[in-house]
Coordinates of C-alpha atoms and ligand atoms in Angstrom, one line a residue:
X1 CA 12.0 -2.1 -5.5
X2 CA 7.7 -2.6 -5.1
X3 CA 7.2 0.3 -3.1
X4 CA 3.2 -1.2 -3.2
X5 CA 1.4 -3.6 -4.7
X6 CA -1.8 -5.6 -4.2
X7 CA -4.1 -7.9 -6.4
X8 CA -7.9 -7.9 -6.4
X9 CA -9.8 -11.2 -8.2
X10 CA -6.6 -11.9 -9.8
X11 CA -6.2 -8.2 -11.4
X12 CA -2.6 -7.3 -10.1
X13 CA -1.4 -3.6 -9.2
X14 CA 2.2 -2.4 -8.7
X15 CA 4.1 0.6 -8.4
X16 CA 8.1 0.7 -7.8
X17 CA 10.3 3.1 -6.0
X18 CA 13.8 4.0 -7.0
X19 CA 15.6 1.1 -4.8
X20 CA 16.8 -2.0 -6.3
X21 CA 18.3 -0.9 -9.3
X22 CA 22.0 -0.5 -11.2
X23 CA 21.6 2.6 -12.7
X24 CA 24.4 5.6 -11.4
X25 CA 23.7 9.2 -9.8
X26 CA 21.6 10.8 -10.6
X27 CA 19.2 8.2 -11.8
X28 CA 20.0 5.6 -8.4
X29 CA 19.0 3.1 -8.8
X30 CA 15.8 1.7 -10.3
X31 CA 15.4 4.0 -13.5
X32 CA 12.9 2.1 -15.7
X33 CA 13.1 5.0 -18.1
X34 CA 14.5 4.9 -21.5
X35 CA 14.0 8.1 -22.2
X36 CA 15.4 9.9 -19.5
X37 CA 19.8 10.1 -20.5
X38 CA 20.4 6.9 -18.7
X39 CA 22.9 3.6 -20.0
X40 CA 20.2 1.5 -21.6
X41 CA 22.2 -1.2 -20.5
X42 CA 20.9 -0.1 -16.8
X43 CA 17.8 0.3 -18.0
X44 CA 17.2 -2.8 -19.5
X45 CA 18.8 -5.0 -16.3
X46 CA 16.6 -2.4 -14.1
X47 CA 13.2 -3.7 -15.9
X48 CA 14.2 -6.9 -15.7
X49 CA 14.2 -6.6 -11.8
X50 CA 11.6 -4.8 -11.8
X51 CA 9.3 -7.7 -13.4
X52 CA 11.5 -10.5 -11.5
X53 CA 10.1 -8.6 -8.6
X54 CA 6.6 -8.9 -9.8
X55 CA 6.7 -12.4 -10.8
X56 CA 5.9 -11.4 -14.4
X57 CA 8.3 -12.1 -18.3
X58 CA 10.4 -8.7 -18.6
X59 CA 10.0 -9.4 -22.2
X60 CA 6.0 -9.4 -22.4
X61 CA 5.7 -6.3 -20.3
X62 CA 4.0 -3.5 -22.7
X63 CA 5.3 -0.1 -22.9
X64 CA 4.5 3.1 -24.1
X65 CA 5.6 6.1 -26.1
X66 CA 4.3 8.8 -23.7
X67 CA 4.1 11.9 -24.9
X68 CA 1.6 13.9 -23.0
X69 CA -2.2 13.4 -25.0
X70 CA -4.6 11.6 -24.6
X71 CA -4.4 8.7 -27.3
X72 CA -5.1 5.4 -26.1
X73 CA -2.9 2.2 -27.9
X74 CA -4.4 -1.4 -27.6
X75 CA -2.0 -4.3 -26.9
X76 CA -2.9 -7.9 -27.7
X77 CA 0.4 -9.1 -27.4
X78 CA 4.0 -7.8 -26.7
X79 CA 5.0 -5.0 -29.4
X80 CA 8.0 -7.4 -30.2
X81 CA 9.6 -5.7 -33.4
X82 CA 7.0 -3.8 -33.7
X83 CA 7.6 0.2 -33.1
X84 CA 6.1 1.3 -29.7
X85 CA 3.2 3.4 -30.1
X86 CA 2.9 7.0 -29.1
X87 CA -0.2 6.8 -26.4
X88 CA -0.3 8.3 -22.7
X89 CA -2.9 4.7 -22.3
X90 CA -2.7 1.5 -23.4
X91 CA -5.3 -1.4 -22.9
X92 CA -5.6 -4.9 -23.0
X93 CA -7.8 -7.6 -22.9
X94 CA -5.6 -10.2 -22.7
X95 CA -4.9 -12.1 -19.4
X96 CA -1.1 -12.6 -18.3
X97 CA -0.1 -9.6 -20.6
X98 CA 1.1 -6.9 -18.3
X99 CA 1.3 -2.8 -19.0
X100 CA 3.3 -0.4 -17.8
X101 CA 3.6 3.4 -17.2
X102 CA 6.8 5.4 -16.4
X103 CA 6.1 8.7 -14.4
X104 CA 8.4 10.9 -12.3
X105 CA 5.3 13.5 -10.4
X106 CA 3.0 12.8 -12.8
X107 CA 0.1 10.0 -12.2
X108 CA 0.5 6.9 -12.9
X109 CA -3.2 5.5 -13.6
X110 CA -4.0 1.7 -13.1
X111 CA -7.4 0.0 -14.3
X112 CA -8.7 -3.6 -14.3
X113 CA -12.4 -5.2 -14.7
X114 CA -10.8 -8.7 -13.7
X115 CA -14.8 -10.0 -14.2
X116 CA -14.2 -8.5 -17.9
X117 CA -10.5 -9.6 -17.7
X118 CA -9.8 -6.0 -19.6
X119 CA -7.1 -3.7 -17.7
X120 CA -5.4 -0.3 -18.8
X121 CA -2.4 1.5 -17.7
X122 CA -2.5 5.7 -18.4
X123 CA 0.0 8.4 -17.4
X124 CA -1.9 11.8 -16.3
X125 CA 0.2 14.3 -16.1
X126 CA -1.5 17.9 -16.1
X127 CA -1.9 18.1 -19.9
X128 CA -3.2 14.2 -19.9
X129 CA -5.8 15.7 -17.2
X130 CA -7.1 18.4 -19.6
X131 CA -7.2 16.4 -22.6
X132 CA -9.0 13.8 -20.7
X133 CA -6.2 10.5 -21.2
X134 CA -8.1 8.6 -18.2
X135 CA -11.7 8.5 -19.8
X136 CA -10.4 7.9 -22.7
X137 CA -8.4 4.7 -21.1
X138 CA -11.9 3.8 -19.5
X139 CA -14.3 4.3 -23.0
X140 CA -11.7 2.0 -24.8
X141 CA -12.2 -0.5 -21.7
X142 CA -15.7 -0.8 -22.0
X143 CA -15.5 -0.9 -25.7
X144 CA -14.2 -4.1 -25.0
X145 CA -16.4 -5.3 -22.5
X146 CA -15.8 -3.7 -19.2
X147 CA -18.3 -2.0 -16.8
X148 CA -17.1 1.4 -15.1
X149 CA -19.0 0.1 -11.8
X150 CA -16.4 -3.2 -11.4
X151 CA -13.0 -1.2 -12.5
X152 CA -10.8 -1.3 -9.6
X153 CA -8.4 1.8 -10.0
X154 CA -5.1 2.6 -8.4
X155 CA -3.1 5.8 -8.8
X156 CA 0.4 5.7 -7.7
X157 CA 3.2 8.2 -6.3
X158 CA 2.9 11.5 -8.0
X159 CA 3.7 15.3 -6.8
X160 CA 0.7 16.1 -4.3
X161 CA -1.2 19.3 -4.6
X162 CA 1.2 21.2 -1.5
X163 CA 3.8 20.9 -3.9
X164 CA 2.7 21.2 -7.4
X165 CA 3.2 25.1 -7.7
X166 CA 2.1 26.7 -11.2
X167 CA 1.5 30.5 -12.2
X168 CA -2.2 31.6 -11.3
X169 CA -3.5 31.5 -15.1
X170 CA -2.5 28.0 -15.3
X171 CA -4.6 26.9 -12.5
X172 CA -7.2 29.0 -13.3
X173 CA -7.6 27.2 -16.9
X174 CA -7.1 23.6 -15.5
X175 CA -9.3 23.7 -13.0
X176 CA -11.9 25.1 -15.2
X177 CA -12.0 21.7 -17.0
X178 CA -11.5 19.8 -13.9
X179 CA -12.4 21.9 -10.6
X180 CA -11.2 19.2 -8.5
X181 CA -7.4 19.6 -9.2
X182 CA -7.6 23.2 -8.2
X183 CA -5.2 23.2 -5.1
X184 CA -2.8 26.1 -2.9
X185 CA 1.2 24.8 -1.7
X186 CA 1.9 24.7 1.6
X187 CA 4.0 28.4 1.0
X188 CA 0.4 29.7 -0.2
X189 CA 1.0 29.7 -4.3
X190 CA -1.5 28.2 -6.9
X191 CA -0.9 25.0 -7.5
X192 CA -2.6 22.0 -9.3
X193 CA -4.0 18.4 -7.8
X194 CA -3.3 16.1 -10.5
X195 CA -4.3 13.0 -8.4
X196 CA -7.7 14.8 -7.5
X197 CA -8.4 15.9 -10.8
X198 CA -8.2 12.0 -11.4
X199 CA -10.0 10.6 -8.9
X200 CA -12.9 13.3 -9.7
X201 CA -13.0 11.8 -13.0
X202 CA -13.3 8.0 -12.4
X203 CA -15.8 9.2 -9.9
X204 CA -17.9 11.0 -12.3
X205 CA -17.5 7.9 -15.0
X206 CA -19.2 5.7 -12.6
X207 CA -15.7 3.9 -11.0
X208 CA -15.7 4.0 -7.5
X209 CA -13.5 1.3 -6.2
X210 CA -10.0 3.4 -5.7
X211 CA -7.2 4.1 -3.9
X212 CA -4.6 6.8 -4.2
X213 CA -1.0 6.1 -2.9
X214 CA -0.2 8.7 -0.1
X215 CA 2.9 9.6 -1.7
X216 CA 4.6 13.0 -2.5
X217 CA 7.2 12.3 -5.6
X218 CA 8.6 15.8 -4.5
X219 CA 8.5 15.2 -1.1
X220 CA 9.8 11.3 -0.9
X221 CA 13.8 10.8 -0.9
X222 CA 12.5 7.5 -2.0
X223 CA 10.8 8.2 -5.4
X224 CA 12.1 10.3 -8.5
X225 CA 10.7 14.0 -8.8
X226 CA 11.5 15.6 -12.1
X227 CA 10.4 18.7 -9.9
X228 CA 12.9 18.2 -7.6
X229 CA 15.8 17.3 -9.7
X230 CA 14.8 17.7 -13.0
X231 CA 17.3 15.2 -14.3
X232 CA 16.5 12.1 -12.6
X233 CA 15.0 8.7 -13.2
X234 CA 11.4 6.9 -14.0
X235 CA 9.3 5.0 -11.7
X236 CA 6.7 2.5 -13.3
X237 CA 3.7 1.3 -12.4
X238 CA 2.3 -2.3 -13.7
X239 CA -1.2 -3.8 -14.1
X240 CA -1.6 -7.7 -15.5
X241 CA -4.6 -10.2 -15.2
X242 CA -3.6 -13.5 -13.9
Ligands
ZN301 ZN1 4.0 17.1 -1.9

């Protein structure tokens, strides 16, 4: 269900695993995307879990449209009737108001200035690395108020840089934007760091408190890889202010 969570001066962090769910083959069993060819019916009763889980309202928790930029939405309230906007980050600086960000390899990025009491949620996949989707989530949290040096960041489960195989041209123009993500797989192809590339930009914006989850999406039977099977669930991760 929580594959991790913790909470730091009230700023909570939590990432799921595909456990716990209702949803059938091939998206067993804790698919928390809508997106993905799944019964929405299983979908719906899987979020609901998921925030029973995390103590938080299934019906406050703020999702987003992703669609792989770099746009950044912000939330002062559930979106209610209100379409969901198309944004790979959304931001809030409203306590008790959780966000969420569906990923399956790709990183799911987790802020919070709980001195600020601003957090963000962003989903970095390789194009939301090149188009820079996590600065932009951190310039629209310190336009309202936060400070780079007290955001706590999390990144959760994502395809690790021994697995993330891509053709030579592809790493060469990603990792001359970000030269951190430039990686080899274990068989001794090009491949891409998406995680790293991350982590080298919080670092360079001035956010130092981090961790990154040691998981491999590809390589965990526990976690959904759109790598590995293509067709195949969401996981979520979820950041709120107490
Ligand atoms: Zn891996």
């Amino acid at each position: 269900m929580i594959g991790q969570r913790d909470t730091v001066n009230g700023a909570h962090f939590g990432f799921t695993d595909r456990w716990g769910g209702v949803s059938a083959v091939p998206y067993e069993e804790l698919n928390l995307g809508g997106a993905v060819g799944d019964d929405p019916g299983a979908v719906t009763a899987n979020r609901e879990l998921a925030a029973k889980s995390l103590g938080v309202d299934p019906a406050r928790v703020v999702w987003m449209n992703q669609v792989h930029g770099a746009d950044v939405a912000v939330a002062d309230a559930p979106w209610g009737d209100r379409p969901v906007p198309r944004a790979d980050a959304v931001v809030t600086a409203e306590r008790g108001l959780p966000l969420a960000v569906l990923t399956a390899d790709c990183v799911p990025v987790l802020l919070a200035d709980p001195v600020a009491g601003v957090v963000a949620a962003a989903h970095a996949g390789r194009p939301g690395l090149v188009a820079g989707v996590v600065p932009a989530a951190v310039r629209a949290m310190t336009g309202l108020g936060a400070d780079p040096a007290r955001i706590v960041a999390r990144t959760g489960p994502a395809v690790c840089g021994r697995c993330y195989e891509v053709p030579e041209e592809m790493r060469a123009d990603v990792s001359a934007v970000v030269p951190a993500a430039y990686a080899e797989t274990s068989w001794g192809t090009p491949a891409l760091d998406v995680s790293a590339g991350v982590h080298a930009q919080l670092e360079r914006l001035g956010v130092r408190e981090r961790t990154q989850s040691p998981v491999c999406t590809r390589e965990s039977t526990d976690h959904f890889s759109y790598r590995r099977d293509r067709t195949t669930g969401r996981l979520a991760g979820y950041v709120w202010l107490d």
